[in-house]
Amino acid sequence: MKRIDHAEASSKFIEAKDNADFHDRRLWDLRQKRDREKEKLPEWEELRTIASAIKEHTLTHLADYLEEFERNAVRNGATVHWARDAAEHNEIVYRLLHDRGARTLVKAKSMLTDECEMRPFLERRDIAVIETDLGERIQQLDDEPPSHIVVPAVHKLRTDVAEVFAKTLGTDPKNSDVHYLAESQRQTTRPHFLTADAGMTGANFAVAETGTIVVCTNEGNADLSVHLPKLHIVSVGIEKIIPKIEHLGVFVRMLSRSALGSPITQMTSHFRSPRAGTEMHIVLVDNGRSERLGMSDFWYSLKCIRCGACMNTCPVYRRSGGLSYGATYSGPIGVIIDPAFDLRKYSALPFASTLNGSCTAVCPVRIDIHEQIYKWRQIMSERNQLPFVKKEAMQLAGKVLGNPRLYRAALAAAGAGLEHLPRFMMYNRLNAWGRQREVPRTAPATFRQWYLANRGQK
Ligand code: SF4
């Protein structure tokens, strides 16, 4: 499998300057809103600790809670299926649809179905899948994957959306008013809800004690997807289990605050049993999760509640865009999940980070994200997954950093060298990161020189 070249893909994203600037501003705005909302809750840090403890407890008793969930869901009238991997998940969903003669599926947002590449799988079998979340619908109409797990089309300007809608929905290409665009999507999606043979949702949480699926949305599209068709299929990753309904409050209080800086989502829907005359099928999907649970350094990543806060705060993600990661999951959470799916393909991603720890600081379930990124770097090195140039450069850097005299000499030479280096040596086709930014001017003195001059005798 070809390696993802994140730096190269990012350089293309940055070329569209207006989009890149907007992307950065919009996500930083979400981060700031998150900060303001969190400040209103004095118990925020305590909530994070409790949320983390609930998740760790659940993950270390996962088999028991999954079986409890299954028993209760079946008692409620749902049918539970188990999918070992993406292929089994897709086959189960296809069989459910095919056996009932279903040709159309309206679907609320679900990263898991993207992970399983379910939509193309069903489309190849003549089943039409209509995304009903606004952002997902924009991305579907533009034939692009989501670039963010919460705001899938955040890399697009509204003029881009106007262009996509004009081409696909026949709207006025010159009208990029957000209300006009949202209403156009609403009007064109509604008929699909009314005629669809089946509806699909993901799950933010699956409660073992009650067998309930909980879905948090702001658009009400999940509820329409469930309540209009006669067949409701839920795709849920096995890590989404929480033990008790009382635990839900901990996560619901933090999910939307972390994601969008709003106190709660407009809808927090509980789906427990099928309505009279309808069916509810729940597909519990592993797809590499059990294996990750056995990885002592990385099982913490299974605590993730997919809020996207780590993406919004990450300077690399904000400036490189989600599509540059070439994976379903991007940003810091993607960097720690993706290599578990395919080590070689995603071997460059752990280097798409400054390791500043901001992701870890905002994570509502206290995942040590930047530590895991660092660990993945070590693994890439141990398993010979570093490109030749990086490997050589790192070995040289290791020698220099491990020798104080050499380090000080190198620092002095670099300072002088950078001042006089011809521009083409720094800013050329081979250096993707140098295309959009300037190296700052070096300080007239190093910290050590300053310290010796000012504090050395004290
Ligand atoms: S890793 Fe943490 S911050 Fe990032 S999406 Fe998951 S829960 Fe949110």
Tab-separated table of C-alpha atoms and ligand atoms in Angstrom:
chain	number	residue	atom	x	y	z
A	1	MET	CA	0.000	0.000	0.000
A	2	LYS	CA	1.384	3.413	-0.999
A	3	ARG	CA	2.558	5.613	1.871
A	4	ILE	CA	0.579	8.767	2.538
A	5	ASP	CA	2.769	11.814	1.933
A	6	HIS	CA	1.194	14.189	4.416
A	7	ALA	CA	3.609	17.062	3.767
A	8	GLU	CA	3.011	16.943	0.021
A	9	ALA	CA	-0.779	16.731	0.403
A	10	SER	CA	-0.699	19.607	2.911
A	11	SER	CA	1.224	21.795	0.505
A	12	LYS	CA	-1.657	21.435	-1.966
A	13	PHE	CA	-4.181	22.349	0.728
A	14	ILE	CA	-2.234	25.459	1.665
A	15	GLU	CA	-2.119	26.638	-1.945
A	16	ALA	CA	-5.810	27.575	-1.679
A	17	LYS	CA	-4.952	30.426	0.672
A	18	ASP	CA	-8.499	31.619	1.447
A	19	ASN	CA	-9.611	28.102	2.340
A	20	ALA	CA	-6.530	27.455	4.433
A	21	ASP	CA	-6.897	30.729	6.356
A	22	PHE	CA	-10.606	30.142	6.945
A	23	HIS	CA	-9.966	26.579	8.075
A	24	ASP	CA	-7.428	27.719	10.621
A	25	ARG	CA	-9.667	30.535	11.943
A	26	ARG	CA	-12.850	28.466	12.080
A	27	LEU	CA	-11.259	25.629	14.035
A	28	TRP	CA	-9.452	27.950	16.408
A	29	ASP	CA	-12.785	29.659	17.006
A	30	LEU	CA	-14.258	26.275	18.007
A	31	ARG	CA	-11.323	25.719	20.343
A	32	GLN	CA	-11.924	29.106	22.007
A	33	LYS	CA	-15.643	28.439	22.355
A	34	ARG	CA	-14.760	25.127	23.980
A	35	ASP	CA	-12.519	26.960	26.464
A	36	ARG	CA	-15.269	29.430	27.370
A	37	GLU	CA	-17.816	26.656	27.916
A	38	LYS	CA	-15.454	24.603	30.015
A	39	GLU	CA	-14.717	27.631	32.222
A	40	LYS	CA	-18.406	27.712	33.153
A	41	LEU	CA	-18.117	24.264	34.729
A	42	PRO	CA	-15.901	24.307	37.832
A	43	GLU	CA	-16.079	20.515	37.910
A	44	TRP	CA	-14.653	20.170	34.365
A	45	GLU	CA	-11.368	18.541	35.333
A	46	GLU	CA	-13.188	16.192	37.683
A	47	LEU	CA	-15.563	15.242	34.854
A	48	ARG	CA	-12.569	14.425	32.644
A	49	THR	CA	-11.129	12.190	35.342
A	50	ILE	CA	-14.446	10.398	35.858
A	51	ALA	CA	-14.994	10.004	32.103
A	52	SER	CA	-11.529	8.538	31.709
A	53	ALA	CA	-12.077	6.139	34.612
A	54	ILE	CA	-15.445	4.963	33.230
A	55	LYS	CA	-13.891	4.307	29.835
A	56	GLU	CA	-10.890	2.480	31.287
A	57	HIS	CA	-13.117	0.343	33.476
A	58	THR	CA	-15.372	-0.487	30.525
A	59	LEU	CA	-12.499	-1.320	28.191
A	60	THR	CA	-10.948	-3.641	30.758
A	61	HIS	CA	-14.304	-5.461	31.124
A	62	LEU	CA	-15.377	-5.035	27.518
A	63	ALA	CA	-16.493	-8.602	26.796
A	64	ASP	CA	-18.834	-8.597	29.813
A	65	TYR	CA	-20.414	-5.253	28.925
A	66	LEU	CA	-20.843	-6.185	25.272
A	67	GLU	CA	-22.681	-9.354	26.261
A	68	GLU	CA	-24.821	-7.408	28.732
A	69	PHE	CA	-25.636	-4.905	25.996
A	70	GLU	CA	-26.595	-7.676	23.603
A	71	ARG	CA	-28.883	-9.372	26.167
A	72	ASN	CA	-30.721	-6.136	26.906
A	73	ALA	CA	-30.958	-5.000	23.283
A	74	VAL	CA	-32.444	-8.381	22.310
A	75	ARG	CA	-34.853	-8.170	25.251
A	76	ASN	CA	-35.931	-4.757	23.905
A	77	GLY	CA	-36.775	-6.308	20.533
A	78	ALA	CA	-33.642	-5.400	18.537
A	79	THR	CA	-31.500	-7.908	16.653
A	80	VAL	CA	-27.774	-7.816	17.369
A	81	HIS	CA	-25.108	-8.795	14.822
A	82	TRP	CA	-21.375	-9.130	15.380
A	83	ALA	CA	-18.923	-8.034	12.691
A	84	ARG	CA	-15.286	-9.068	12.978
A	85	ASP	CA	-14.126	-6.572	10.347
A	86	ALA	CA	-15.253	-4.072	7.715
A	87	ALA	CA	-16.030	-6.785	5.174
A	88	GLU	CA	-18.346	-8.603	7.593
A	89	HIS	CA	-20.011	-5.327	8.581
A	90	ASN	CA	-20.731	-4.426	4.968
A	91	GLU	CA	-21.991	-7.888	4.153
A	92	ILE	CA	-24.363	-7.889	7.153
A	93	VAL	CA	-25.772	-4.485	6.180
A	94	TYR	CA	-26.123	-5.551	2.544
A	95	ARG	CA	-27.917	-8.793	3.502
A	96	LEU	CA	-30.355	-6.906	5.728
A	97	LEU	CA	-31.195	-4.525	2.893
A	98	HIS	CA	-31.189	-7.089	0.101
A	99	ASP	CA	-33.381	-9.616	1.939
A	100	ARG	CA	-36.035	-6.936	2.427
A	101	GLY	CA	-35.814	-5.640	-1.109
A	102	ALA	CA	-34.485	-2.269	0.126
A	103	ARG	CA	-32.916	-0.078	-2.585
A	104	THR	CA	-32.495	3.223	-0.724
A	105	LEU	CA	-30.843	3.991	2.584
A	106	VAL	CA	-30.916	7.373	4.353
A	107	LYS	CA	-27.962	7.674	6.641
A	108	ALA	CA	-26.972	9.884	9.553
A	109	LYS	CA	-23.289	10.656	10.142
A	110	SER	CA	-21.151	7.666	11.086
A	111	MET	CA	-17.363	7.607	10.886
A	112	LEU	CA	-17.467	3.848	11.342
A	113	THR	CA	-19.277	3.328	8.037
A	114	ASP	CA	-16.625	5.512	6.368
A	115	GLU	CA	-13.956	3.393	8.057
A	116	CYS	CA	-15.645	0.292	6.566
A	117	GLU	CA	-16.051	1.984	3.156
A	118	MET	CA	-19.667	0.907	3.279
A	119	ARG	CA	-21.155	3.475	0.899
A	120	PRO	CA	-19.191	2.440	-2.223
A	121	PHE	CA	-19.730	-1.213	-1.258
A	122	LEU	CA	-23.523	-0.761	-1.267
A	123	GLU	CA	-23.545	1.515	-4.302
A	124	ARG	CA	-21.739	-1.152	-6.305
A	125	ARG	CA	-24.687	-3.395	-5.435
A	126	ASP	CA	-27.277	-0.893	-6.653
A	127	ILE	CA	-28.291	0.422	-3.271
A	128	ALA	CA	-28.514	4.218	-3.118
A	129	VAL	CA	-27.074	5.711	0.067
A	130	ILE	CA	-28.064	9.290	0.904
A	131	GLU	CA	-26.057	11.130	3.548
A	132	THR	CA	-28.415	13.334	5.549
A	133	ASP	CA	-26.031	15.305	7.765
A	134	LEU	CA	-25.429	18.650	6.007
A	135	GLY	CA	-21.635	18.424	6.043
A	136	GLU	CA	-21.613	14.773	5.009
A	137	ARG	CA	-24.097	15.522	2.219
A	138	ILE	CA	-21.872	18.310	0.892
A	139	GLN	CA	-18.931	15.920	0.882
A	140	GLN	CA	-20.947	13.155	-0.764
A	141	LEU	CA	-22.152	15.496	-3.517
A	142	ASP	CA	-18.563	16.661	-4.057
A	143	ASP	CA	-17.318	13.062	-4.082
A	144	GLU	CA	-14.877	13.707	-1.262
A	145	PRO	CA	-14.519	11.991	2.131
A	146	PRO	CA	-15.163	14.001	5.334
A	147	SER	CA	-12.193	16.098	6.419
A	148	HIS	CA	-13.206	16.366	10.095
A	149	ILE	CA	-15.075	13.906	12.321
A	150	VAL	CA	-17.556	16.517	13.595
A	151	VAL	CA	-17.654	19.155	10.835
A	152	PRO	CA	-17.000	17.104	7.688
A	153	ALA	CA	-16.902	19.989	5.181
A	154	VAL	CA	-15.069	22.527	7.343
A	155	HIS	CA	-12.339	22.961	4.710
A	156	LYS	CA	-14.857	24.408	2.250
A	157	LEU	CA	-15.897	28.045	1.936
A	158	ARG	CA	-19.570	28.758	1.442
A	159	THR	CA	-18.766	29.765	-2.148
A	160	ASP	CA	-17.376	26.238	-2.641
A	161	VAL	CA	-20.613	24.788	-1.265
A	162	ALA	CA	-22.647	27.044	-3.582
A	163	GLU	CA	-20.645	25.672	-6.493
A	164	VAL	CA	-21.163	22.037	-5.432
A	165	PHE	CA	-24.902	22.543	-4.882
A	166	ALA	CA	-25.300	24.376	-8.197
A	167	LYS	CA	-23.712	21.441	-10.010
A	168	THR	CA	-25.568	18.706	-8.163
A	169	LEU	CA	-28.805	20.194	-6.844
A	170	GLY	CA	-29.380	22.909	-9.441
A	171	THR	CA	-29.223	25.867	-7.051
A	172	ASP	CA	-28.110	29.396	-7.970
A	173	PRO	CA	-24.294	29.275	-8.213
A	174	LYS	CA	-24.031	32.963	-7.284
A	175	ASN	CA	-26.026	32.620	-4.092
A	176	SER	CA	-23.756	31.532	-1.233
A	177	ASP	CA	-26.033	32.690	1.566
A	178	VAL	CA	-25.821	30.016	4.288
A	179	HIS	CA	-29.576	29.989	4.934
A	180	TYR	CA	-30.291	29.561	1.240
A	181	LEU	CA	-27.776	26.716	0.993
A	182	ALA	CA	-28.992	24.937	4.133
A	183	GLU	CA	-32.611	25.268	3.039
A	184	SER	CA	-31.741	23.901	-0.416
A	185	GLN	CA	-30.161	20.865	1.148
A	186	ARG	CA	-33.147	20.460	3.468
A	187	GLN	CA	-35.680	20.632	0.652
A	188	THR	CA	-33.776	18.207	-1.553
A	189	THR	CA	-33.112	15.698	1.231
A	190	ARG	CA	-36.630	15.593	2.708
A	191	PRO	CA	-38.133	13.530	-0.123
A	192	HIS	CA	-35.432	10.909	0.412
A	193	PHE	CA	-36.510	10.515	4.049
A	194	LEU	CA	-40.126	10.026	2.973
A	195	THR	CA	-39.374	7.363	0.406
A	196	ALA	CA	-36.320	5.551	1.810
A	197	ASP	CA	-36.592	1.820	2.424
A	198	ALA	CA	-34.177	1.891	5.354
A	199	GLY	CA	-32.448	4.287	7.729
A	200	MET	CA	-29.040	4.054	9.327
A	201	THR	CA	-27.381	5.743	12.282
A	202	GLY	CA	-24.119	5.371	14.091
A	203	ALA	CA	-23.983	5.590	17.878
A	204	ASN	CA	-22.255	8.002	20.201
A	205	PHE	CA	-22.896	5.655	23.106
A	206	ALA	CA	-24.348	2.183	23.610
A	207	VAL	CA	-25.585	1.624	27.167
A	208	ALA	CA	-25.035	-1.947	28.389
A	209	GLU	CA	-27.480	-1.721	31.307
A	210	THR	CA	-30.457	-0.810	29.103
A	211	GLY	CA	-29.470	-1.921	25.589
A	212	THR	CA	-29.976	1.675	24.420
A	213	ILE	CA	-28.281	3.410	21.490
A	214	VAL	CA	-27.673	7.124	22.082
A	215	VAL	CA	-27.117	9.464	19.130
A	216	CYS	CA	-26.217	13.155	19.531
A	217	THR	CA	-26.976	15.452	16.580
A	218	ASN	CA	-27.770	19.077	15.836
A	219	GLU	CA	-29.872	18.609	12.732
A	220	GLY	CA	-32.463	16.003	13.676
A	221	ASN	CA	-31.486	13.943	10.642
A	222	ALA	CA	-30.769	10.851	12.727
A	223	ASP	CA	-34.311	10.937	14.133
A	224	LEU	CA	-35.842	11.244	10.678
A	225	SER	CA	-33.626	8.411	9.413
A	226	VAL	CA	-34.913	6.203	12.229
A	227	HIS	CA	-38.569	7.180	12.422
A	228	LEU	CA	-39.666	7.216	8.799
A	229	PRO	CA	-38.378	3.956	7.223
A	230	LYS	CA	-39.394	0.516	8.483
A	231	LEU	CA	-35.849	-0.721	8.970
A	232	HIS	CA	-33.311	0.918	11.302
A	233	ILE	CA	-29.710	-0.307	11.137
A	234	VAL	CA	-27.186	0.898	13.700
A	235	SER	CA	-23.443	0.575	13.101
A	236	VAL	CA	-21.538	0.805	16.345
A	237	GLY	CA	-17.893	0.235	17.215
A	238	ILE	CA	-17.470	-2.030	20.233
A	239	GLU	CA	-15.606	0.714	22.117
A	240	LYS	CA	-18.757	2.861	22.267
A	241	ILE	CA	-20.186	0.818	25.155
A	242	ILE	CA	-20.734	2.493	28.517
A	243	PRO	CA	-21.942	0.448	31.473
A	244	LYS	CA	-24.875	2.418	32.916
A	245	ILE	CA	-27.333	5.094	31.935
A	246	GLU	CA	-26.105	7.235	34.859
A	247	HIS	CA	-22.695	7.414	33.146
A	248	LEU	CA	-24.222	9.071	30.119
A	249	GLY	CA	-24.513	12.419	31.888
A	250	VAL	CA	-20.744	12.614	32.320
A	251	PHE	CA	-20.100	12.222	28.598
A	252	VAL	CA	-23.043	14.248	27.323
A	253	ARG	CA	-21.939	17.220	29.422
A	254	MET	CA	-18.524	17.153	27.774
A	255	LEU	CA	-19.154	15.959	24.213
A	256	SER	CA	-20.676	19.032	22.616
A	257	ARG	CA	-18.709	21.459	24.789
A	258	SER	CA	-15.488	19.838	23.581
A	259	ALA	CA	-16.629	19.507	19.979
A	260	LEU	CA	-18.341	22.779	19.162
A	261	GLY	CA	-18.223	24.840	22.335
A	262	SER	CA	-21.981	24.484	22.844
A	263	PRO	CA	-23.430	23.178	26.118
A	264	ILE	CA	-25.280	20.309	24.474
A	265	THR	CA	-26.352	19.049	21.070
A	266	GLN	CA	-29.860	19.977	19.887
A	267	MET	CA	-30.867	16.331	19.963
A	268	THR	CA	-29.711	13.553	22.285
A	269	SER	CA	-31.830	10.679	21.020
A	270	HIS	CA	-32.238	7.349	22.782
A	271	PHE	CA	-33.200	4.434	20.532
A	272	ARG	CA	-34.119	1.423	22.551
A	273	SER	CA	-36.607	-0.718	20.638
A	274	PRO	CA	-38.171	-0.837	17.193
A	275	ARG	CA	-41.547	0.847	16.715
A	276	ALA	CA	-44.496	-1.478	16.105
A	277	GLY	CA	-44.233	-2.995	12.633
A	278	THR	CA	-40.583	-2.013	12.150
A	279	GLU	CA	-37.185	-3.641	12.738
A	280	MET	CA	-34.073	-2.467	14.548
A	281	HIS	CA	-30.735	-4.161	13.843
A	282	ILE	CA	-27.540	-3.307	15.690
A	283	VAL	CA	-24.188	-4.271	14.158
A	284	LEU	CA	-21.386	-4.380	16.728
A	285	VAL	CA	-18.134	-3.882	14.857
A	286	ASP	CA	-14.623	-4.838	15.905
A	287	ASN	CA	-12.496	-4.054	12.834
A	288	GLY	CA	-9.147	-4.009	14.633
A	289	ARG	CA	-10.389	-2.710	17.990
A	290	SER	CA	-9.724	-5.942	19.910
A	291	GLU	CA	-6.217	-5.978	18.530
A	292	ARG	CA	-5.701	-2.366	19.605
A	293	LEU	CA	-7.056	-3.227	23.051
A	294	GLY	CA	-4.152	-5.661	23.353
A	295	MET	CA	-1.534	-3.017	22.473
A	296	SER	CA	-0.160	-1.837	25.804
A	297	ASP	CA	0.897	1.563	24.473
A	298	PHE	CA	-2.155	2.334	22.382
A	299	TRP	CA	-5.266	0.815	23.967
A	300	TYR	CA	-5.998	4.201	25.577
A	301	SER	CA	-7.002	5.509	22.150
A	302	LEU	CA	-10.157	3.371	22.434
A	303	LYS	CA	-11.452	5.807	25.072
A	304	CYS	CA	-12.078	8.360	22.315
A	305	ILE	CA	-15.613	9.803	22.118
A	306	ARG	CA	-14.930	11.415	18.707
A	307	CYS	CA	-15.427	14.999	19.845
A	308	GLY	CA	-12.758	16.420	17.511
A	309	ALA	CA	-11.346	18.806	20.153
A	310	CYS	CA	-7.813	17.510	19.560
A	311	MET	CA	-8.183	18.345	15.866
A	312	ASN	CA	-9.466	21.856	16.512
A	313	THR	CA	-6.523	22.694	18.728
A	314	CYS	CA	-3.774	21.052	16.660
A	315	PRO	CA	-1.663	23.614	14.749
A	316	VAL	CA	-0.649	21.008	12.179
A	317	TYR	CA	-4.209	19.846	11.534
A	318	ARG	CA	-5.540	23.380	11.330
A	319	ARG	CA	-2.942	24.309	8.731
A	320	SER	CA	-2.903	21.124	6.703
A	321	GLY	CA	-6.580	20.122	6.492
A	322	GLY	CA	-8.078	16.718	7.224
A	323	LEU	CA	-7.880	15.335	3.692
A	324	SER	CA	-4.077	15.566	3.714
A	325	TYR	CA	-3.951	12.656	6.191
A	326	GLY	CA	-5.399	10.319	3.543
A	327	ALA	CA	-7.379	8.405	6.181
A	328	THR	CA	-10.851	8.257	7.714
A	329	TYR	CA	-9.503	9.668	10.978
A	330	SER	CA	-7.270	12.722	10.758
A	331	GLY	CA	-5.663	15.144	13.197
A	332	PRO	CA	-4.099	13.890	16.444
A	333	ILE	CA	-6.663	11.145	17.018
A	334	GLY	CA	-6.098	9.925	13.453
A	335	VAL	CA	-2.349	9.946	13.944
A	336	ILE	CA	-2.659	7.468	16.829
A	337	ILE	CA	-5.394	5.291	15.296
A	338	ASP	CA	-4.426	5.066	11.629
A	339	PRO	CA	-1.051	3.283	11.959
A	340	ALA	CA	-2.845	0.506	13.856
A	341	PHE	CA	-4.862	-0.127	10.661
A	342	ASP	CA	-1.874	0.015	8.307
A	343	LEU	CA	1.598	0.717	9.676
A	344	ARG	CA	3.348	1.321	6.357
A	345	LYS	CA	0.628	3.353	4.660
A	346	TYR	CA	0.327	5.760	7.602
A	347	SER	CA	3.984	5.737	8.658
A	348	ALA	CA	4.423	9.486	7.965
A	349	LEU	CA	1.466	10.595	10.089
A	350	PRO	CA	3.111	10.436	13.556
A	351	PHE	CA	5.496	13.098	12.263
A	352	ALA	CA	2.612	15.442	11.462
A	353	SER	CA	2.729	16.837	14.977
A	354	THR	CA	4.692	19.372	16.975
A	355	LEU	CA	4.221	17.216	20.121
A	356	ASN	CA	3.094	20.360	21.938
A	357	GLY	CA	0.603	18.389	24.052
A	358	SER	CA	-2.356	20.681	23.377
A	359	CYS	CA	-4.359	17.678	22.102
A	360	THR	CA	-3.799	15.862	25.383
A	361	ALA	CA	-4.738	18.979	27.354
A	362	VAL	CA	-8.160	19.320	25.701
A	363	CYS	CA	-9.114	15.652	25.431
A	364	PRO	CA	-12.248	15.113	27.546
A	365	VAL	CA	-11.331	11.502	28.307
A	366	ARG	CA	-7.685	12.230	29.112
A	367	ILE	CA	-6.061	10.258	26.300
A	368	ASP	CA	-2.299	10.836	26.386
A	369	ILE	CA	-2.372	11.646	22.687
A	370	HIS	CA	1.024	13.284	22.259
A	371	GLU	CA	2.734	10.506	24.222
A	372	GLN	CA	1.158	7.967	21.864
A	373	ILE	CA	2.278	9.971	18.839
A	374	TYR	CA	5.827	9.932	20.217
A	375	LYS	CA	5.580	6.191	20.789
A	376	TRP	CA	4.435	5.631	17.197
A	377	ARG	CA	7.500	7.558	16.000
A	378	GLN	CA	9.721	5.165	17.911
A	379	ILE	CA	7.912	2.183	16.404
A	380	MET	CA	8.247	3.598	12.878
A	381	SER	CA	11.963	3.936	13.472
A	382	GLU	CA	12.342	0.437	14.966
A	383	ARG	CA	10.422	-1.123	12.092
A	384	ASN	CA	12.391	0.708	9.403
A	385	GLN	CA	9.452	2.781	8.259
A	386	LEU	CA	11.306	6.104	8.147
A	387	PRO	CA	12.206	7.575	4.758
A	388	PHE	CA	15.964	7.433	4.129
A	389	VAL	CA	16.497	11.212	4.432
A	390	LYS	CA	14.597	11.468	7.705
A	391	LYS	CA	16.410	8.470	9.157
A	392	GLU	CA	19.829	9.878	8.296
A	393	ALA	CA	18.855	13.327	9.550
A	394	MET	CA	17.575	11.906	12.832
A	395	GLN	CA	20.730	9.883	13.396
A	396	LEU	CA	22.841	12.976	12.782
A	397	ALA	CA	20.606	15.036	15.066
A	398	GLY	CA	20.940	12.362	17.760
A	399	LYS	CA	24.735	12.626	17.615
A	400	VAL	CA	24.696	16.422	17.752
A	401	LEU	CA	22.101	16.667	20.532
A	402	GLY	CA	23.954	14.049	22.577
A	403	ASN	CA	27.179	16.065	22.609
A	404	PRO	CA	26.959	19.554	24.240
A	405	ARG	CA	30.111	20.902	22.566
A	406	LEU	CA	29.066	19.691	19.160
A	407	TYR	CA	25.575	21.056	19.778
A	408	ARG	CA	26.847	24.539	20.650
A	409	ALA	CA	29.161	24.590	17.639
A	410	ALA	CA	26.349	23.424	15.360
A	411	LEU	CA	24.020	26.066	16.781
A	412	ALA	CA	26.507	28.857	16.123
A	413	ALA	CA	27.165	27.579	12.597
A	414	ALA	CA	23.443	27.175	11.854
A	415	GLY	CA	22.684	30.706	13.060
A	416	ALA	CA	25.335	32.209	10.825
A	417	GLY	CA	24.576	29.793	7.994
A	418	LEU	CA	20.855	30.494	7.898
A	419	GLU	CA	21.528	34.216	7.611
A	420	HIS	CA	23.670	33.717	4.522
A	421	LEU	CA	22.119	30.628	2.940
A	422	PRO	CA	20.893	31.246	-0.636
A	423	ARG	CA	17.061	31.185	-0.652
A	424	PHE	CA	16.771	28.353	-3.142
A	425	MET	CA	18.470	25.994	-0.687
A	426	MET	CA	15.700	26.444	1.865
A	427	TYR	CA	12.697	27.157	-0.323
A	428	ASN	CA	12.624	24.635	-3.107
A	429	ARG	CA	10.378	21.979	-4.573
A	430	LEU	CA	11.725	19.297	-2.245
A	431	ASN	CA	10.793	21.148	0.931
A	432	ALA	CA	6.984	21.108	1.042
A	433	TRP	CA	6.863	22.806	4.453
A	434	GLY	CA	9.004	25.716	3.215
A	435	ARG	CA	6.592	26.676	0.451
A	436	GLN	CA	4.224	28.686	2.583
A	437	ARG	CA	6.355	30.009	5.396
A	438	GLU	CA	9.563	31.723	6.288
A	439	VAL	CA	12.066	30.492	8.825
A	440	PRO	CA	12.186	33.128	11.603
A	441	ARG	CA	15.371	35.182	11.878
A	442	THR	CA	17.821	33.693	14.339
A	443	ALA	CA	18.277	35.494	17.669
A	444	PRO	CA	21.487	37.552	18.030
A	445	ALA	CA	22.554	35.341	20.972
A	446	THR	CA	21.626	31.866	22.169
A	447	PHE	CA	19.931	31.393	25.537
A	448	ARG	CA	23.167	29.980	26.916
A	449	GLN	CA	25.151	33.040	25.806
A	450	TRP	CA	22.509	35.298	27.351
A	451	TYR	CA	22.495	33.278	30.569
A	452	LEU	CA	26.277	33.335	30.928
A	453	ALA	CA	26.322	37.097	30.299
A	454	ASN	CA	23.453	37.962	32.648
A	455	ARG	CA	23.134	35.252	35.281
A	456	GLY	CA	26.287	33.243	35.030
A	457	GLN	CA	27.942	34.727	38.113
A	458	LYS	CA	24.892	34.648	40.417
B	1	SF4	S1	-8.878	11.839	21.190
B	1	SF4	FE1	-9.952	12.992	22.797
B	1	SF4	S2	-10.060	15.090	21.981
B	1	SF4	FE2	-9.581	13.745	20.225
B	1	SF4	S3	-11.537	13.222	19.314
B	1	SF4	FE3	-11.068	11.617	20.793
B	1	SF4	S4	-12.052	12.259	22.703
B	1	SF4	FE4	-11.966	14.042	21.391
